[in-house]
Phi, psi and omega in degrees: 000121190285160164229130182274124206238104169313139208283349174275306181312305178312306169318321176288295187296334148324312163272338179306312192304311173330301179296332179277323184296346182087055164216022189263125180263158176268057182222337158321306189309341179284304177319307170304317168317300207276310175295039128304293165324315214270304171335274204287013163266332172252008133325305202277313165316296208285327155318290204323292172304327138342270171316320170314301173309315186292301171295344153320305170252031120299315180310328215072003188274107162290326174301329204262323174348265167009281179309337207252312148325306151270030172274270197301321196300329183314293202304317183295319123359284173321295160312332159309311165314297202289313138007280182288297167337285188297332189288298189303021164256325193257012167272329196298000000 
């Protein structure tokens, strides 16, 4: 099973490394700012969509389950992509 790492995950951990050797500039700090912005923002999709499911099925609405389930398998799909993409641009 691949673990998918979001291309924003990566970036962050690039500047951390950076902030430890002390080569992180403060023209860097905008950059953190925005993948920071991009985690919680796909922090919240994926909560989001969870809970949606989960109150789904509390409901009993399997269908709507369904539907929020294949929301997430799309998004993580996705990621998957995005993934591959960025490893073949830096092998490249």
């Amino acid at each position: 099973m691949a673990i998918a790492i979001h291309s924003s995950h990566r970036r962050l951990a690039e500047l951390f490394l950076q902030y430890k050797k002390g080569t992180f500039s403060v023209f860097q700090m905008a950059e953190l700012l925005k993948f920071l912005q991009e985690n919680c923002d796909l922090v919240f999709e994926v909560d989001g969509l969870k809970e949606a499911a989960y109150a789904a099925q509390c409901a009993g609405n399997m269908e709507l389950v369904q539907h929020f389930t294949l929301r997430l398998e799309e998004l993580e799909e996705s990621l998957k992509w995005e993934h591959l993409k960025a490893y073949s641009t830096k092998r490249n």
